[in-house]
Short mmCIF file of C-alpha atoms in Angstrom, two decimals:
data_model
loop_
_atom_site.label_atom_id
_atom_site.label_comp_id
_atom_site.label_asym_id
_atom_site.label_seq_id
_atom_site.Cartn_x
_atom_site.Cartn_y
_atom_site.Cartn_z
CA MET A 23 -40.91 57.60 -0.79
CA ILE A 24 -40.29 61.52 -1.56
CA LYS A 25 -43.69 63.67 -0.44
CA ARG A 26 -44.85 65.37 -3.73
CA VAL A 27 -45.30 68.96 -3.87
CA ARG A 28 -49.10 70.12 -3.14
CA VAL A 29 -49.24 73.39 -5.28
CA ALA A 30 -51.77 76.14 -5.96
CA VAL A 31 -51.80 78.78 -9.12
CA VAL A 32 -53.10 81.59 -9.02
CA GLY A 33 -54.05 82.37 -12.72
CA VAL A 34 -55.93 79.45 -15.14
CA GLY A 35 -54.04 80.87 -18.64
CA ASN A 36 -51.87 80.04 -21.11
CA ASN A 37 -49.17 79.32 -18.53
CA THR A 38 -50.89 77.00 -16.37
CA SER A 39 -52.37 75.04 -19.24
CA ALA A 40 -48.85 74.26 -20.17
CA LEU A 41 -47.38 73.17 -16.79
CA VAL A 42 -50.66 71.36 -15.90
CA GLN A 43 -50.57 69.47 -19.75
CA GLY A 44 -46.71 68.89 -19.04
CA LEU A 45 -47.12 67.43 -16.04
CA ALA A 46 -49.19 64.93 -17.28
CA LEU A 47 -47.29 64.09 -20.18
CA TYR A 48 -44.38 63.65 -18.90
CA ARG A 49 -45.67 61.55 -16.02
CA ARG A 50 -46.90 59.34 -18.84
CA SER A 51 -44.07 58.50 -21.12
CA GLY A 52 -41.05 59.23 -18.85
CA SER A 53 -39.16 61.76 -21.50
CA LEU A 54 -36.91 63.93 -20.51
CA VAL A 55 -36.92 66.05 -23.83
CA GLY A 56 -37.11 70.14 -22.68
CA ILE A 57 -36.34 69.48 -19.37
CA ARG A 58 -33.51 71.41 -17.94
CA ARG A 59 -33.03 69.50 -14.33
CA PRO A 60 -34.52 65.68 -13.73
CA MET A 61 -34.23 66.03 -10.34
CA ILE A 62 -34.04 68.76 -7.54
CA ASP A 63 -33.50 67.65 -4.24
CA GLY A 64 -35.15 64.56 -4.87
CA LEU A 65 -38.24 65.73 -6.41
CA GLY A 66 -38.72 64.54 -10.20
CA VAL A 67 -41.00 66.37 -12.39
CA GLY A 68 -44.14 64.23 -12.03
CA ASP A 69 -43.79 64.66 -8.15
CA ILE A 70 -46.10 68.03 -8.78
CA ASP A 71 -49.62 68.06 -7.96
CA VAL A 72 -51.78 70.85 -8.21
CA VAL A 73 -53.90 70.43 -5.46
CA ALA A 74 -55.98 74.58 -6.05
CA ALA A 75 -56.60 76.97 -8.26
CA PHE A 76 -57.84 80.91 -8.37
CA ALA A 77 -58.76 82.71 -10.87
CA THR A 78 -61.31 85.93 -11.94
CA SER A 79 -63.00 84.34 -15.05
CA ALA A 80 -66.51 83.94 -14.48
CA GLU A 81 -66.10 81.00 -17.73
CA LYS A 82 -63.45 79.42 -15.83
CA VAL A 83 -64.51 79.66 -11.71
CA GLY A 84 -66.37 76.47 -10.87
CA ARG A 85 -64.53 74.50 -13.65
CA ASP A 86 -62.81 71.49 -12.71
CA LEU A 87 -58.88 72.57 -13.87
CA THR A 88 -58.42 70.53 -16.97
CA GLU A 89 -61.47 71.71 -18.56
CA ALA A 90 -60.79 75.35 -17.37
CA ILE A 91 -57.29 75.61 -18.76
CA PHE A 92 -59.04 75.31 -22.67
CA VAL A 93 -61.63 78.02 -22.08
CA ALA A 94 -60.74 80.88 -24.10
CA PRO A 95 -59.28 83.07 -24.39
CA ASN A 96 -56.59 80.38 -23.58
CA ASN A 97 -54.99 78.80 -27.12
CA PHE A 98 -52.22 77.04 -26.00
CA PRO A 99 -52.36 73.70 -28.32
CA ARG A 100 -53.31 70.69 -26.79
CA LEU A 101 -50.52 68.21 -26.05
CA ASP A 102 -50.71 64.57 -26.84
CA CYS A 103 -51.34 63.52 -22.99
CA ASP A 104 -54.35 61.45 -21.52
CA LEU A 105 -55.66 64.22 -18.93
CA PRO A 106 -57.94 62.96 -16.61
CA ARG A 107 -60.07 64.96 -14.47
CA ALA A 108 -57.86 66.64 -11.93
CA GLY A 109 -60.96 66.85 -9.16
CA VAL A 110 -59.58 70.78 -8.58
CA PRO A 111 -62.85 73.74 -8.90
CA VAL A 112 -61.43 76.72 -9.83
CA THR A 113 -61.84 78.97 -7.21
CA LYS A 114 -62.82 82.42 -7.39
CA GLY A 115 -59.66 84.85 -7.02
CA LEU A 116 -59.03 87.75 -5.44
CA VAL A 117 -60.40 91.30 -6.70
CA ASP A 118 -59.14 93.07 -3.70
CA ALA A 119 -57.06 92.61 0.00
CA SER A 120 -60.63 91.77 1.54
CA GLY A 121 -60.28 87.87 -0.03
CA VAL A 122 -56.88 87.48 1.81
CA PRO A 123 -58.15 85.59 4.90
CA ARG A 124 -60.78 83.39 2.30
CA VAL A 125 -57.37 82.62 -0.46
CA ALA A 126 -55.26 81.68 2.98
CA ALA A 127 -57.78 79.35 4.01
CA ALA A 128 -58.47 77.28 0.82
CA LEU A 129 -54.46 77.34 0.36
CA ALA A 130 -54.46 74.60 3.28
CA GLY A 131 -52.10 71.59 2.82
CA ALA A 132 -50.20 73.28 -0.01
CA GLU A 133 -46.43 74.01 -0.24
CA VAL A 134 -45.86 76.55 -2.85
CA LEU A 135 -48.61 79.30 -4.27
CA LEU A 136 -47.51 80.04 -7.85
CA TYR A 137 -48.59 83.69 -9.35
CA SER A 138 -49.19 83.01 -12.69
CA ALA A 139 -51.33 85.89 -13.29
CA PRO A 140 -50.97 88.91 -16.03
CA SER A 141 -48.21 91.84 -14.81
CA GLY A 142 -49.86 95.08 -14.00
CA ARG A 143 -51.63 94.35 -11.21
CA PRO A 144 -49.01 94.73 -8.55
CA GLU A 145 -51.86 95.31 -5.53
CA THR A 146 -53.57 91.75 -6.64
CA ALA A 147 -49.77 90.12 -6.66
CA ARG A 148 -49.20 91.19 -3.01
CA ALA A 149 -52.27 89.90 -1.57
CA TYR A 150 -51.59 86.98 -2.81
CA ALA A 151 -48.40 87.06 -1.24
CA GLU A 152 -49.96 88.18 2.12
CA ALA A 153 -52.18 85.01 1.97
CA ALA A 154 -49.24 82.94 1.34
CA HIS A 155 -47.61 84.07 4.25
CA ALA A 156 -50.71 83.67 6.34
CA ALA A 157 -51.53 79.83 5.32
CA GLY A 158 -47.17 79.36 5.53
CA VAL A 159 -46.78 79.16 1.95
CA ALA A 160 -44.03 79.77 -0.49
CA PHE A 161 -44.88 81.96 -2.83
CA ILE A 162 -43.60 82.60 -6.58
CA ASN A 163 -44.30 85.37 -8.38
CA THR A 164 -43.81 85.07 -12.36
CA THR A 165 -44.79 88.49 -13.36
CA ALA A 166 -43.19 91.44 -13.83
CA ASP A 167 -44.91 93.42 -10.64
CA PRO A 168 -42.25 93.71 -7.46
CA VAL A 169 -43.21 91.63 -4.98
CA ALA A 170 -39.64 89.81 -4.46
CA ARG A 171 -38.27 92.84 -4.81
CA ASP A 172 -39.74 95.01 -1.99
CA PRO A 173 -37.40 94.33 1.29
CA HIS A 174 -40.48 94.76 3.71
CA VAL A 175 -42.35 91.69 2.05
CA MET A 176 -38.90 89.57 1.56
CA SER A 177 -37.82 90.78 5.52
CA ARG A 178 -41.05 88.85 6.34
CA PHE A 179 -40.97 86.10 4.45
CA GLU A 180 -37.08 85.38 5.67
CA ALA A 181 -38.74 85.73 9.56
CA ALA A 182 -41.06 83.47 8.71
CA GLY A 183 -38.65 80.84 7.58
CA LEU A 184 -40.80 80.73 4.00
CA PRO A 185 -39.27 81.06 0.63
CA LEU A 186 -40.11 83.75 -1.46
CA LEU A 187 -38.86 83.76 -5.27
CA GLY A 188 -39.34 86.25 -7.99
CA ASP A 189 -39.74 88.35 -9.68
CA ASP A 190 -40.76 87.69 -13.58
CA LEU A 191 -39.53 84.43 -15.43
CA ALA A 192 -36.91 84.45 -17.77
CA SER A 193 -38.13 82.27 -20.28
CA GLN A 194 -36.62 78.55 -20.87
CA PHE A 195 -35.49 79.94 -24.30
CA GLY A 196 -36.91 83.26 -24.65
CA THR A 197 -36.03 86.52 -26.51
CA SER A 198 -34.27 88.05 -22.48
CA VAL A 199 -32.17 84.56 -22.43
CA LEU A 200 -31.02 84.85 -26.24
CA HIS A 201 -30.35 88.42 -25.92
CA ASN A 202 -28.70 88.42 -22.99
CA ALA A 203 -26.42 85.63 -24.12
CA LEU A 204 -25.15 87.07 -27.66
CA LEU A 205 -24.04 90.98 -25.80
CA ARG A 206 -22.10 88.78 -23.32
CA LEU A 207 -20.59 86.85 -26.29
CA LEU A 208 -19.57 90.27 -27.72
CA GLN A 209 -18.53 91.35 -24.66
CA GLU A 210 -16.05 88.26 -24.28
CA ARG A 211 -14.92 88.64 -28.01
CA GLY A 212 -13.85 92.23 -27.30
CA LEU A 213 -16.55 93.74 -29.63
CA THR A 214 -17.79 97.35 -28.47
CA LEU A 215 -21.68 97.16 -28.47
CA VAL A 216 -22.94 100.27 -30.96
CA SER A 217 -26.42 99.99 -30.70
CA SER A 218 -29.40 96.76 -30.09
CA TYR A 219 -32.83 96.51 -29.74
CA GLN A 220 -35.43 93.52 -29.49
CA VAL A 221 -39.15 93.75 -30.04
CA ASN A 222 -41.72 90.67 -28.83
CA LEU A 223 -44.50 90.34 -30.98
CA GLY A 224 -47.33 87.47 -29.32
CA GLY A 225 -50.98 86.65 -29.77
CA THR A 226 -51.79 85.68 -25.66
CA GLU A 227 -53.83 87.08 -23.43
CA ASP A 228 -50.88 88.17 -21.22
CA PHE A 229 -49.48 90.18 -24.68
CA ARG A 230 -52.51 91.68 -24.51
CA ASN A 231 -52.51 92.98 -21.09
CA LEU A 232 -48.93 94.15 -21.57
CA VAL A 233 -49.38 96.32 -24.46
CA ASP A 234 -51.97 97.91 -22.22
CA ASN A 235 -49.54 97.77 -18.65
CA PRO A 236 -46.48 98.01 -20.31
CA ASN A 237 -44.37 99.88 -17.96
CA THR A 238 -42.93 97.03 -15.60
CA LYS A 239 -42.31 94.57 -17.66
CA LYS A 240 -39.91 97.18 -19.86
CA GLN A 241 -38.40 97.28 -16.57
CA SER A 242 -38.07 93.67 -16.01
CA LYS A 243 -36.75 93.12 -19.21
CA LEU A 244 -33.89 95.92 -19.15
CA ASN A 245 -33.33 94.48 -15.64
CA ALA A 246 -32.53 91.10 -17.39
CA LEU A 247 -30.23 92.03 -20.38
CA SER A 248 -28.48 94.45 -17.70
CA THR A 249 -26.28 91.98 -16.39
CA ALA A 250 -24.99 91.43 -19.91
CA ASP A 251 -23.16 94.60 -20.07
CA ARG A 252 -23.84 97.41 -17.59
CA ALA A 253 -21.65 99.87 -18.90
CA ALA A 254 -23.77 99.13 -22.04
CA ALA A 255 -26.85 99.63 -20.82
CA ASP A 256 -28.16 103.38 -22.44
CA LYS A 257 -27.43 101.68 -25.90
CA VAL A 258 -30.31 98.42 -25.24
CA GLU A 259 -33.57 99.04 -26.31
CA VAL A 260 -36.73 97.09 -25.87
CA ALA A 261 -39.61 97.77 -28.19
CA PRO A 262 -43.40 97.91 -26.88
CA LEU A 263 -45.18 94.76 -26.64
CA GLY A 264 -47.17 94.13 -29.89
CA TYR A 265 -50.32 92.36 -29.63
CA LEU A 266 -51.44 90.02 -32.42
CA PRO A 267 -53.94 87.68 -31.58
CA HIS A 268 -53.65 85.69 -34.78
CA LEU A 269 -49.96 84.20 -33.45
CA ARG A 270 -52.05 82.75 -30.74
CA SER A 271 -49.41 80.97 -28.07
CA GLN A 272 -46.66 81.45 -30.56
CA LYS A 273 -44.40 84.67 -29.58
CA VAL A 274 -42.14 86.00 -32.45
CA ALA A 275 -39.08 87.70 -31.12
CA HIS A 276 -36.48 90.53 -33.33
CA LEU A 277 -33.06 91.06 -32.58
CA ASN A 278 -30.43 93.24 -33.50
CA ILE A 279 -27.24 94.36 -32.56
CA GLU A 280 -24.84 96.76 -33.89
CA ALA A 281 -21.13 96.46 -32.99
CA GLN A 282 -17.91 97.07 -34.20
CA GLY A 283 -14.73 95.15 -34.10
CA TRP A 284 -10.62 95.39 -35.04
CA GLY A 285 -10.47 98.87 -36.55
CA GLU A 286 -13.48 99.70 -35.77
CA THR A 287 -15.10 97.88 -38.65
CA ALA A 288 -18.91 97.14 -38.49
CA VAL A 289 -20.32 94.27 -37.23
CA SER A 290 -24.23 93.36 -37.79
CA LEU A 291 -26.45 90.60 -36.33
CA ASP A 292 -30.36 89.79 -37.04
CA VAL A 293 -32.04 87.37 -35.52
CA LYS A 294 -35.70 86.10 -35.95
CA LEU A 295 -36.72 83.55 -32.63
CA THR A 296 -40.01 81.86 -32.48
CA VAL A 297 -41.47 79.92 -29.51
CA HIS A 298 -44.39 79.08 -27.96
CA ASP A 299 -44.52 81.54 -24.76
CA PRO A 300 -46.45 79.29 -22.18
CA SER A 301 -43.94 76.01 -22.52
CA GLY A 302 -41.00 78.61 -21.89
CA ALA A 303 -42.42 79.89 -18.74
CA ALA A 304 -43.85 75.99 -17.60
CA GLY A 305 -40.05 74.66 -18.31
CA VAL A 306 -38.94 77.19 -15.96
CA ASN A 307 -42.11 77.12 -13.55
CA ILE A 308 -41.24 73.81 -12.81
CA ASP A 309 -37.84 74.49 -11.57
CA LEU A 310 -38.90 77.23 -9.38
CA VAL A 311 -41.89 74.96 -7.68
CA ARG A 312 -39.10 72.18 -7.03
CA ILE A 313 -36.56 74.95 -5.64
CA ALA A 314 -39.23 76.50 -3.10
CA ALA A 315 -40.72 73.66 -1.86
CA SER A 316 -37.35 72.02 -1.10
CA ALA A 317 -36.15 75.45 0.48
CA LEU A 318 -39.48 75.37 2.42
CA ARG A 319 -39.16 72.14 3.61
CA ASP A 320 -35.29 72.90 5.12
CA GLY A 321 -37.19 76.48 6.57
CA ARG A 322 -35.04 78.21 4.20
CA GLY A 323 -36.96 81.47 3.84
CA GLY A 324 -36.47 84.48 1.95
CA HIS A 325 -34.68 84.21 -1.69
CA SER A 326 -33.12 81.07 -3.10
CA ALA A 327 -29.24 82.01 -4.72
CA GLU A 328 -30.47 79.13 -7.22
CA ALA A 329 -33.49 80.52 -8.84
CA THR A 330 -31.66 83.66 -9.48
CA SER A 331 -30.71 82.80 -13.13
CA LEU A 332 -34.32 81.08 -13.76
CA LEU A 333 -35.79 84.88 -13.30
CA LYS A 334 -35.65 88.52 -14.64
CA SER A 335 -35.47 90.70 -11.84
CA PRO A 336 -34.78 88.89 -8.81
CA PRO A 337 -34.70 91.36 -5.50
CA GLY A 338 -31.97 93.78 -5.75
CA THR A 339 -32.66 94.73 -9.14
CA ALA A 340 -34.42 98.09 -10.65
CA VAL A 341 -38.28 98.50 -9.59
#
């Protein structure tokens, strides 16, 4: 029988709620709806156990994980699943690097540390990466803060035989994925891009945080879009994120593309996308966790090429 993956999570927000509830749902139902890869190196979607959780919210610390994921301001809906107590109390997370030894000790027995805190806190992200390195644990950075793009950090993980996957999720079906696909389609069909933009609106705490700390996220989104047509990168704009609390866990995105076809005739495309943002994250995290665990068990440190398409800003992209 294959050994289940033991995962620790940083951040007990909507993305963690979607992941924890989804794990319970898929174990119960056996459904494959919304699953990109049912098996990765022998690991199924249900072969994941969350064994530790870290947060800074006083309202969440000390609660069982399955209770803490429903504490406000979390607003991801309850899925139709039986969610027994996890037996995993939420532990006080890092506020500075002085707590690294404490977190490293708490990671005993875990294989993967999934960093799912808000973007815009690069020192905190690197501190958790340091804790993972000290504990001999694979590290996944789902935020736009540069960790895997730091050559020094990557070289240390490579030397230790520890996987380091990041940076920033490319949501399962999000704005960047769709925008990139449409720009590629234009290029493949011989159209000339004139201009393009995307606008993203959401109601989660991550959106609220990114409104206040937009810089790293904007660069990460541009990294994801530049792969479509690097020559046209200066014609693509990403508008500042908008926080609308009434949207709750839904994200609403608007895309516009202006192009020219044969004879310089105009082509115009407008698209509206509505998704539950945390579901898009969980649908990718489930693959990243299994990729990281498989690489760790094989002793393959550093970046895993099969994770590249799941990330907005993999190693080598702009910081």
